[in-house]
XYZ file of C-alpha atoms in Angstrom:
660
model
C -21.849 -9.368 36.893
C -23.882 -11.492 34.488
C -26.233 -14.020 36.100
C -25.849 -17.687 35.198
C -29.259 -17.664 33.552
C -28.356 -14.703 31.345
C -24.969 -16.231 30.535
C -26.637 -19.469 29.461
C -29.057 -17.658 27.180
C -26.248 -15.579 25.634
C -24.167 -18.707 25.018
C -27.181 -20.507 23.583
C -27.632 -17.711 21.050
C -24.228 -18.676 19.645
C -25.142 -22.348 19.692
C -28.406 -21.971 17.822
C -27.198 -19.431 15.268
C -24.342 -21.827 14.537
C -26.415 -24.974 14.224
C -29.074 -23.141 12.163
C -26.498 -21.743 9.728
C -24.777 -25.103 9.289
C -28.128 -26.778 8.777
C -29.228 -24.246 6.143
C -25.917 -24.579 4.305
C -26.016 -28.352 4.704
C -22.309 -27.989 5.372
C -20.075 -26.968 8.239
C -18.940 -27.722 11.772
C -21.509 -27.126 14.522
C -19.686 -29.025 17.266
C -17.027 -26.491 18.182
C -19.304 -23.431 18.374
C -21.724 -25.348 20.561
C -18.970 -26.678 22.812
C -16.947 -23.460 23.119
C -19.858 -21.027 23.412
C -19.452 -20.664 27.175
C -15.763 -19.765 26.830
C -16.265 -16.943 24.342
C -19.378 -15.658 26.085
C -17.339 -15.050 29.231
C -14.466 -13.559 27.255
C -16.481 -11.166 25.096
C -19.020 -10.114 27.712
C -16.556 -9.476 30.547
C -12.932 -9.141 29.426
C -12.325 -8.432 25.742
C -11.596 -4.806 24.898
C -13.072 -4.282 21.439
C -15.372 -1.805 19.725
C -17.584 -2.940 16.828
C -18.087 0.711 15.848
C -14.315 1.195 15.584
C -13.079 -2.280 14.639
C -9.542 -1.179 13.710
C -8.842 0.608 16.991
C -5.094 -0.087 17.333
C -5.181 -0.927 21.054
C -8.060 -3.402 20.896
C -7.598 -6.897 22.206
C -7.178 -9.430 19.409
C -9.228 -12.613 19.217
C -8.042 -15.396 16.924
C -10.133 -18.457 16.137
C -7.291 -20.831 15.339
C -9.749 -23.709 15.013
C -11.174 -22.005 11.944
C -13.547 -24.806 11.035
C -15.717 -23.535 13.895
C -16.204 -20.294 11.977
C -19.874 -19.908 12.911
C -18.698 -19.273 16.457
C -16.909 -16.151 15.266
C -19.596 -15.047 12.809
C -22.245 -15.391 15.522
C -20.145 -13.342 17.948
C -19.573 -10.579 15.423
C -23.266 -10.361 14.579
C -24.407 -10.510 18.191
C -21.952 -7.869 19.435
C -22.995 -5.416 16.742
C -20.395 -5.342 13.986
C -22.129 -3.347 11.271
C -20.862 -5.287 8.276
C -22.402 -8.620 9.268
C -26.150 -9.217 9.467
C -28.402 -12.166 10.145
C -28.824 -12.408 6.369
C -25.072 -12.982 6.119
C -25.399 -15.824 8.609
C -28.100 -17.342 6.422
C -25.664 -17.230 3.488
C -23.008 -19.212 5.356
C -20.685 -21.049 2.952
C -22.456 -19.727 -0.161
C -20.809 -18.171 -3.226
C -19.910 -14.533 -2.656
C -20.878 -14.629 1.012
C -18.900 -12.807 3.693
C -19.376 -15.855 5.903
C -17.014 -18.259 4.182
C -16.462 -21.831 5.338
C -13.422 -20.687 7.306
C -12.865 -17.112 8.558
C -11.224 -14.927 5.908
C -9.385 -11.738 6.795
C -10.993 -8.731 5.120
C -14.429 -10.281 4.665
C -15.843 -8.941 7.931
C -14.441 -6.523 10.494
C -13.352 -8.420 13.574
C -11.791 -11.296 11.653
C -8.182 -10.702 12.650
C -6.659 -13.409 10.428
C -7.591 -16.127 7.969
C -7.665 -19.494 9.675
C -8.582 -23.025 8.724
C -5.242 -24.785 8.233
C -4.907 -25.893 11.833
C -2.260 -24.309 14.030
C -1.849 -21.262 11.794
C -3.983 -19.018 13.976
C -2.046 -20.010 17.072
C 1.226 -19.165 15.330
C -0.229 -15.900 13.963
C -1.185 -14.947 17.504
C 2.432 -15.279 18.615
C 3.326 -12.674 15.991
C 0.511 -10.421 17.204
C 1.760 -10.711 20.775
C 5.312 -9.948 19.636
C 4.035 -6.846 17.833
C 2.103 -5.653 20.886
C 5.119 -6.117 23.156
C 7.482 -4.433 20.700
C 5.195 -1.435 20.116
C 4.539 -1.089 23.854
C 8.295 -0.795 24.297
C 8.475 1.812 21.554
C 5.348 3.925 22.077
C 4.521 3.242 25.716
C 1.695 1.430 27.469
C -0.564 4.440 27.034
C -0.836 3.584 23.316
C -0.158 -0.162 23.177
C -1.235 -2.384 26.048
C -3.608 -5.177 25.065
C -4.050 -8.931 25.081
C -4.164 -11.514 22.327
C -6.693 -14.268 22.938
C -6.769 -17.482 20.931
C -9.137 -20.425 20.747
C -7.439 -23.646 19.666
C -8.657 -27.203 19.254
C -6.969 -30.558 19.540
C -6.020 -30.421 15.861
C -4.197 -27.104 16.291
C -2.104 -28.646 19.050
C -1.303 -31.769 17.022
C 0.053 -29.805 14.066
C 3.830 -29.402 14.204
C 3.640 -25.636 13.767
C 2.090 -25.395 17.222
C 5.310 -26.547 18.866
C 7.364 -23.989 16.976
C 4.899 -21.272 17.973
C 4.490 -22.059 21.655
C 8.231 -22.608 22.160
C 8.984 -19.150 20.741
C 6.198 -17.543 22.787
C 7.389 -19.198 25.970
C 10.976 -18.203 25.327
C 10.014 -14.566 24.752
C 7.689 -14.575 27.788
C 4.752 -13.153 25.837
C 2.576 -12.872 28.919
C -0.244 -11.028 27.157
C -0.908 -14.092 25.023
C -3.772 -16.201 26.417
C -4.762 -19.425 24.667
C -8.017 -21.277 25.324
C -7.827 -24.966 24.478
C -11.218 -26.392 23.565
C -10.361 -29.728 25.135
C -13.230 -31.860 23.851
C -11.223 -35.044 23.101
C -12.818 -35.439 19.647
C -11.490 -35.203 16.086
C -13.104 -36.079 12.745
C -12.109 -39.747 12.987
C -13.372 -40.136 16.523
C -11.741 -39.897 19.942
C -8.414 -38.073 20.173
C -7.083 -41.204 21.854
C -7.136 -42.944 18.471
C -4.074 -40.976 17.439
C -2.667 -39.004 20.341
C -1.836 -39.366 24.033
C 0.146 -36.168 24.593
C 0.000 -34.555 28.008
C -0.631 -31.059 26.684
C -0.376 -29.428 30.094
C 3.098 -30.888 30.628
C 4.047 -29.935 27.089
C 3.143 -26.268 27.578
C 4.793 -26.147 30.983
C 7.972 -27.520 29.412
C 8.214 -24.461 27.134
C 7.692 -21.928 29.909
C 3.925 -21.423 29.820
C 1.535 -20.876 32.682
C -1.247 -23.493 32.583
C -4.732 -23.559 34.108
C -7.362 -26.289 33.839
C -11.078 -25.503 34.102
C -14.510 -26.823 33.309
C -15.238 -25.174 29.966
C -18.930 -24.922 30.800
C -18.465 -23.151 34.152
C -18.470 -19.392 33.490
C -17.119 -18.435 36.903
C -14.205 -20.863 36.571
C -13.447 -19.505 33.093
C -13.559 -15.939 34.421
C -11.204 -16.764 37.301
C -8.785 -18.393 34.865
C -8.764 -15.337 32.602
C -8.076 -13.042 35.554
C -5.213 -15.255 36.677
C -3.810 -15.347 33.147
C -3.928 -11.567 32.850
C -1.495 -11.153 35.747
C 0.866 -13.973 34.752
C 4.455 -13.242 33.761
C 4.230 -15.986 31.119
C 1.891 -16.804 28.257
C -1.038 -18.854 29.522
C -2.838 -21.960 28.317
C -6.336 -22.297 29.744
C -7.372 -25.896 29.175
C -11.162 -25.854 29.011
C -12.721 -29.303 29.282
C -15.774 -29.131 27.041
C -18.396 -31.328 25.444
C -18.372 -30.994 21.674
C -21.859 -30.225 20.373
C -23.021 -29.261 23.874
C -26.827 -29.265 23.987
C -27.465 -31.794 21.230
C -28.787 -34.621 23.420
C -28.108 -37.538 21.079
C -24.912 -36.451 19.343
C -22.979 -34.307 21.840
C -19.614 -35.674 22.876
C -19.180 -37.648 19.632
C -17.461 -37.112 16.300
C -20.891 -37.097 14.628
C -21.333 -33.466 15.664
C -17.873 -32.346 14.534
C -18.200 -31.725 10.814
C -21.783 -32.424 9.759
C -25.162 -30.683 10.145
C -27.121 -31.929 13.120
C -30.295 -32.555 11.174
C -33.735 -31.119 11.851
C -34.662 -33.768 14.410
C -31.538 -33.249 16.538
C -31.856 -29.443 16.341
C -35.441 -29.727 17.605
C -34.221 -31.935 20.425
C -31.483 -29.387 21.268
C -34.072 -26.588 21.376
C -36.056 -28.615 23.859
C -32.986 -29.612 25.879
C -31.697 -26.033 26.179
C -35.175 -24.467 26.503
C -34.696 -22.305 23.430
C -38.056 -21.427 21.891
C -36.881 -18.966 19.237
C -37.195 -19.902 15.586
C -34.190 -20.478 13.340
C -31.893 -17.424 13.068
C -34.004 -15.560 15.609
C -32.494 -14.232 18.842
C -34.834 -13.113 21.644
C -34.734 -9.354 22.183
C -33.412 -9.558 25.735
C -30.531 -11.801 24.637
C -29.642 -9.660 21.648
C -29.752 -6.564 23.879
C -27.372 -8.223 26.323
C -24.949 -9.022 23.524
C -25.178 -5.529 22.047
C -24.394 -4.103 25.482
C -21.343 -6.365 25.588
C -20.334 -4.851 22.245
C -20.563 -1.363 23.760
C -18.696 -2.328 26.939
C -15.302 -1.050 25.730
C -16.572 2.212 24.258
C -15.293 4.196 27.229
C -11.926 2.432 27.164
C -11.540 3.237 23.466
C -12.452 6.898 23.984
C -9.938 7.184 26.818
C -7.314 5.722 24.493
C -8.202 8.281 21.827
C -7.760 11.042 24.391
C -4.317 9.697 25.269
C -3.403 9.560 21.585
C -4.570 13.147 21.101
C -2.448 14.253 24.080
C 0.648 12.505 22.707
C 3.367 14.877 21.415
C 2.753 15.764 17.770
C 5.755 14.013 16.251
C 5.226 10.788 18.185
C 1.496 10.803 17.433
C 2.100 11.360 13.717
C 4.592 8.489 13.649
C 2.135 6.168 15.385
C -0.676 7.066 12.978
C 1.607 6.688 9.940
C 2.791 3.289 11.061
C -0.720 1.916 11.593
C -1.832 3.358 8.257
C 0.943 1.295 6.683
C 2.473 4.287 4.923
C 6.213 4.462 4.314
C 8.071 7.529 5.607
C 8.643 10.467 3.312
C 11.874 10.266 1.392
C 11.792 6.495 0.951
C 11.932 6.579 -2.852
C 14.573 9.304 -2.949
C 16.724 7.350 -0.492
C 16.624 4.239 -2.695
C 17.352 6.402 -5.732
C 20.395 7.928 -4.054
C 21.624 4.449 -3.203
C 21.246 3.383 -6.853
C 23.425 6.321 -7.887
C 26.054 5.221 -5.399
C 25.957 1.656 -6.738
C 26.521 2.908 -10.291
C 29.700 4.645 -9.167
C 31.351 1.429 -7.943
C 29.457 -1.453 -9.625
C 30.404 -4.000 -6.943
C 30.706 -7.700 -7.684
C 28.772 -9.208 -4.784
C 26.321 -11.969 -4.033
C 22.759 -10.693 -4.033
C 22.427 -11.793 -0.400
C 25.207 -9.277 0.386
C 23.564 -6.744 -1.926
C 20.377 -7.237 0.093
C 22.250 -6.597 3.327
C 23.589 -3.343 1.899
C 20.099 -2.266 0.842
C 18.696 -3.242 4.258
C 21.334 -1.073 5.915
C 19.757 1.880 4.110
C 16.151 0.749 4.611
C 16.488 -0.047 8.309
C 18.045 3.329 8.903
C 14.976 4.999 7.419
C 12.128 2.673 8.480
C 11.844 2.285 12.265
C 8.940 -0.112 11.643
C 11.041 -2.770 9.933
C 11.360 -5.833 12.160
C 13.958 -8.316 10.967
C 14.823 -11.871 11.782
C 16.082 -15.224 10.584
C 15.516 -18.922 11.167
C 18.971 -19.377 12.703
C 20.704 -18.381 9.443
C 21.589 -14.767 10.177
C 25.225 -14.949 8.947
C 24.075 -16.712 5.758
C 20.968 -14.633 5.046
C 22.669 -11.302 5.812
C 19.471 -10.005 7.402
C 20.925 -8.260 10.461
C 22.139 -4.707 9.922
C 23.792 -2.239 12.274
C 20.451 -0.948 13.592
C 19.102 -4.382 14.487
C 19.772 -5.201 18.106
C 18.305 -8.554 19.070
C 15.016 -8.768 20.930
C 15.320 -10.795 24.136
C 12.765 -11.972 26.720
C 13.798 -9.102 28.987
C 14.371 -6.400 26.364
C 12.117 -5.655 23.401
C 13.871 -2.440 22.415
C 15.665 -4.291 19.612
C 14.408 -4.842 16.082
C 15.676 -8.333 15.304
C 14.140 -11.677 16.220
C 16.141 -14.865 16.472
C 13.354 -17.262 15.476
C 15.472 -20.368 15.893
C 15.178 -23.326 13.540
C 11.449 -22.765 13.130
C 10.800 -21.724 9.514
C 7.092 -22.531 9.540
C 6.421 -20.853 12.870
C 8.523 -17.875 11.782
C 6.523 -17.344 8.607
C 3.218 -17.574 10.483
C 4.445 -15.202 13.208
C 5.473 -12.739 10.488
C 1.884 -12.869 9.231
C 0.658 -12.078 12.728
C 3.063 -9.149 13.070
C 1.849 -7.705 9.761
C -1.813 -8.254 10.676
C -1.358 -6.509 14.010
C -0.178 -3.344 12.306
C 2.548 -0.832 13.064
C 5.444 -3.029 11.927
C 6.758 -4.475 8.664
C 8.259 -7.930 9.212
C 11.005 -9.462 7.133
C 13.051 -12.558 7.861
C 15.527 -14.890 6.262
C 15.900 -18.545 5.419
C 17.272 -20.713 2.620
C 15.108 -20.872 -0.503
C 15.016 -24.655 -0.242
C 13.297 -24.294 3.129
C 10.566 -22.098 1.714
C 8.841 -25.478 1.507
C 8.719 -25.431 5.303
C 7.150 -21.951 5.155
C 4.760 -22.554 2.291
C 1.390 -22.840 4.113
C 2.057 -19.546 5.902
C 3.311 -17.864 2.730
C 0.179 -19.008 0.906
C -2.033 -17.573 3.651
C -0.159 -14.255 3.514
C -0.930 -14.116 -0.210
C -4.554 -15.091 0.381
C -4.946 -12.344 2.989
C -3.013 -9.752 0.998
C -0.574 -8.600 3.679
C 2.907 -7.088 3.533
C 5.570 -9.512 4.677
C 8.959 -9.937 3.027
C 10.818 -13.245 2.935
C 14.543 -13.198 2.272
C 15.343 -16.556 0.656
C 19.058 -16.968 0.043
C 21.105 -19.813 -1.456
C 18.687 -19.829 -4.359
C 20.055 -22.444 -6.812
C 22.732 -25.049 -7.485
C 25.013 -22.096 -6.765
C 24.755 -23.312 -3.161
C 27.470 -25.714 -4.224
C 28.939 -28.272 -1.866
C 25.898 -28.623 0.421
C 24.389 -30.661 -2.378
C 20.905 -31.498 -3.645
C 19.212 -31.453 -0.229
C 19.967 -27.728 -0.072
C 19.766 -26.787 -3.762
C 16.384 -25.376 -4.850
C 15.201 -26.774 -8.174
C 11.387 -26.643 -8.243
C 10.906 -24.005 -5.530
C 10.862 -20.925 -7.775
C 8.166 -22.375 -10.031
C 6.225 -23.568 -7.010
C 6.283 -20.160 -5.348
C 5.413 -18.359 -8.581
C 2.314 -20.546 -8.774
C 0.908 -18.937 -5.601
C -1.548 -16.161 -6.579
C -0.811 -12.681 -5.189
C 2.772 -13.507 -4.183
C 5.621 -11.545 -5.728
C 8.763 -13.610 -6.269
C 11.793 -11.426 -6.969
C 15.071 -12.803 -8.282
C 17.448 -9.871 -8.799
C 20.602 -10.090 -10.914
C 22.854 -7.593 -9.149
C 22.935 -4.901 -6.484
C 20.885 -2.373 -8.461
C 18.122 -4.858 -9.136
C 18.227 -5.944 -5.496
C 17.654 -2.353 -4.367
C 14.763 -1.984 -6.800
C 13.187 -5.263 -5.702
C 13.336 -4.278 -2.043
C 11.750 -0.935 -2.937
C 8.887 -2.698 -4.708
C 8.373 -5.249 -1.943
C 8.070 -2.591 0.736
C 5.691 -0.438 -1.305
C 3.276 -3.356 -1.723
C 0.774 -2.925 1.106
C -1.479 -5.751 0.011
C 0.710 -8.629 -1.023
C 3.684 -10.515 0.323
C 7.031 -10.826 -1.401
C 9.967 -13.181 -1.476
C 13.479 -12.287 -2.619
C 15.478 -15.208 -4.023
C 19.132 -14.324 -3.505
C 22.459 -15.906 -4.369
C 25.213 -17.312 -2.255
C 27.783 -16.724 -5.020
C 29.143 -13.377 -6.221
C 27.643 -11.938 -9.406
C 29.075 -9.575 -12.010
C 26.951 -6.400 -12.171
C 24.705 -6.192 -15.232
C 23.145 -2.763 -14.637
C 26.214 -0.541 -14.776
C 24.590 2.787 -15.579
C 22.272 4.725 -13.266
C 18.627 4.676 -14.342
C 16.075 6.730 -12.422
C 13.185 4.411 -13.298
C 12.662 1.280 -11.269
C 13.022 -1.114 -14.190
C 12.259 -4.136 -12.025
C 8.742 -2.718 -11.627
C 8.063 -3.920 -15.173
C 8.891 -7.482 -14.138
C 11.006 -7.935 -17.275
C 12.846 -5.346 -19.338
C 15.405 -4.943 -22.083
C 18.873 -5.128 -20.581
C 20.614 -5.302 -23.965
C 18.514 -4.051 -26.874
C 18.704 -5.107 -30.505
C 15.880 -4.133 -32.844
C 16.831 -6.804 -35.391
C 17.606 -9.524 -32.868
C 17.749 -13.041 -34.201
C 18.040 -14.346 -30.646
C 16.412 -13.074 -27.456
C 17.699 -14.421 -24.165
C 15.492 -14.194 -21.074
C 17.095 -14.804 -17.681
C 16.698 -14.116 -13.983
C 19.052 -13.655 -11.067
C 22.451 -15.293 -11.292
C 21.826 -16.454 -14.843
C 21.554 -12.920 -16.236
C 25.347 -12.619 -16.257
C 25.432 -15.842 -18.293
C 22.926 -14.322 -20.717
C 25.050 -11.187 -21.095
C 28.165 -13.236 -21.780
C 26.312 -15.406 -24.305
C 24.943 -12.331 -26.074
C 28.474 -10.976 -26.451
C 29.671 -14.264 -27.926
C 26.739 -14.392 -30.367
C 27.274 -10.778 -31.407
C 30.890 -11.615 -32.213
C 29.569 -14.300 -34.536
C 27.340 -11.741 -36.268
C 24.151 -12.916 -34.578
C 22.208 -9.944 -33.191
C 21.041 -10.780 -29.663
C 18.779 -9.153 -27.080
C 18.942 -9.833 -23.356
C 15.849 -9.458 -21.198
C 16.244 -9.489 -17.429
C 13.256 -11.086 -15.676
C 13.439 -10.159 -11.975
C 9.707 -10.721 -11.314
C 7.494 -12.851 -13.544
C 4.331 -11.781 -11.698
C 4.885 -8.071 -12.340
C 5.658 -8.752 -15.988
C 2.381 -10.618 -16.414
C 0.554 -7.586 -14.995
C 1.873 -5.235 -17.688
C -0.391 -4.296 -20.589
C -0.527 -6.398 -23.740
C 1.539 -3.952 -25.792
C 4.423 -3.960 -23.325
C 4.442 -7.729 -22.912
C 4.300 -8.253 -26.675
C 7.181 -5.834 -27.188
C 9.364 -7.477 -24.538
C 8.705 -11.006 -25.776
C 9.470 -9.766 -29.267
C 9.629 -11.600 -32.575
C 13.090 -13.126 -32.528
C 13.055 -16.495 -34.308
C 15.023 -17.979 -31.421
C 14.054 -17.416 -27.806
C 16.126 -18.793 -24.945
C 15.282 -18.896 -21.235
C 17.994 -19.387 -18.633
C 17.332 -20.199 -14.989
C 19.061 -22.717 -12.735
C 15.689 -24.269 -11.959
C 12.903 -26.168 -13.709
C 11.291 -24.955 -16.941
C 7.734 -24.650 -15.560
C 6.446 -21.126 -16.152
C 9.050 -20.083 -18.707
C 6.995 -21.056 -21.760
C 4.962 -17.872 -21.234
C 8.072 -15.949 -22.307
C 9.930 -18.255 -24.662
C 7.020 -20.254 -26.104
C 6.551 -23.994 -26.273
C 9.291 -24.222 -28.876
C 11.703 -22.004 -26.959
C 15.080 -23.219 -25.764
C 15.394 -23.604 -21.998
C 18.771 -23.818 -20.312
C 18.177 -24.964 -16.752
C 17.604 -27.986 -14.556
C 15.826 -31.241 -15.340
C 16.910 -33.116 -12.236
C 18.061 -32.558 -8.686
C 21.504 -31.048 -8.191
C 24.710 -32.533 -6.819
C 27.423 -31.838 -4.279
C 30.354 -29.926 -5.806
C 31.710 -26.384 -6.119
C 29.183 -24.062 -7.786
C 31.229 -23.422 -10.938
C 31.649 -27.130 -11.529
C 27.913 -27.678 -11.115
C 26.967 -24.996 -13.649
C 29.289 -26.589 -16.162
C 28.119 -30.123 -15.318
C 24.452 -29.240 -15.813
C 25.110 -27.225 -18.958
C 24.060 -23.829 -17.625
C 26.805 -21.860 -19.359
C 27.158 -19.159 -21.971
C 28.755 -21.728 -24.278
C 25.697 -23.974 -23.994
C 23.410 -21.041 -24.813
C 25.450 -20.124 -27.890
C 25.547 -23.721 -29.128
C 21.788 -24.167 -28.700
C 20.988 -20.863 -30.420
C 23.310 -21.582 -33.348
C 21.847 -25.047 -33.778
C 18.318 -23.632 -33.899
C 19.311 -20.956 -36.403
C 21.100 -23.377 -38.702
């Protein structure tokens, strides 16, 4: 048991490291770390199972700082508890170029940062994915290997963001009782009092979606401890509402928005040192306090060693599978299985929509990869994401491998990030490409973190047809391709779909999205090819060394390119066709390959039922683009392609006009 005096001094170490770092940087948010210091001191010194010497221990408790602007809270904790890759010098470099201690916590910068946060609500939604992963893996491998909690610290802003409702509703529905959320209830935002913009009864809100709720004084360590113990035995996820004073300890600014997002200033820091009886100089922690924190960092050493003993005693095959899964390695035979499927495709050359082609590939993948965890935002029959192996997960039964996320695209995408970050599972889930806009902040964060999640985005163009322009993606492909470190695949047939899935799953350190059609497509790759040609991003589908015209196309428009090439050839105009399933991978090829694929044809044509942005890199500023310049319309797909001039005839006419 830690005395109140020792607790206060441990919490004050967080407060002063935070205010000193913000002051030195002349930038940052001291209010939250100062206000929430008591909460995390209780959590990390008494309840969190973690080991700074083994930060990736698979059965550690996870801590997520959803209110990422309070990043110095987390950096201070990691330094104080003894994580080896963060020093006091790193704290002094807070918010500086090249520093590990970025303005908001970034996954991969320092061990112990479980996810990148900053966009409010994302961490809360990530934590739902982490809790799903823990519950699923506990079902699969047993409590002896997976049995831990996910703790989250949220602020008022996290709870105002719409994603929070999607996240907490899903967590409550699934009864994720090992998810414990601390609400830093300080009633302050940047503009001033929360009451300026919000009067939500958050307790009633959480209760309404099947959460356990507890209210405590956020500066009373015994009350916080009692709340955690009650939460740990709940059969529901728990919200612990901690009433706090933002900037606690700053006598003239605490409790106001002035302490939220600005340095305190030397005078106020001096006053805080006097108020809290803290004599240590800036960035200095008294030896007895640092020793207490380092002991807290060692507290779970025995628990971790006992877990390692249980892992070692696990039957060989089960242990090897567990280790493989957390290493992120695919099972042996993955490539050969995809290759065998490609041979089978070449025997029948089916005319199918790429969403159906994806389902067929997933049937093979899900039979081989027990770690794949599927789902959809209430579009399962349209996305074709549920295969024969994928029994639905329910609140009472987590033995399945498929999550019905409901109409919650944003929360789904963020939960997928959390599942991937947890380890041991590979999440994929479906939605319409048009609604990737709802997912975008989470997709961007997945790319920023470099994690393996796969989005299945169907209904990828005006080929949607009668649902009309509200459901027809026009600018989405270009918008998604603009996100660094995201692979956007748009396969043209079943063979390309298989290759794109293979590439997406082999990418450990970046997310992928597959843009797939509603409408059936004529196969364009009719002969078996051992190489994964989609790995080049763009490749010769129809070669012609003396080509006067080169047509570049992706997805459903490749069949149009092939038809146009045949028509031009009949007119004596030599024509190449280049399939472009992944622009990002093409841009990563060496100069010689890219130069050869772009070629020297006097006429270059790009075809995509979307906007032109991005295509000039292949066809040049003077290239011909056959695509969309406006929103779509409501009509059958074939009529729309003709109406908007995305036809083989239009390609031929444009090429002939340019050549004349």
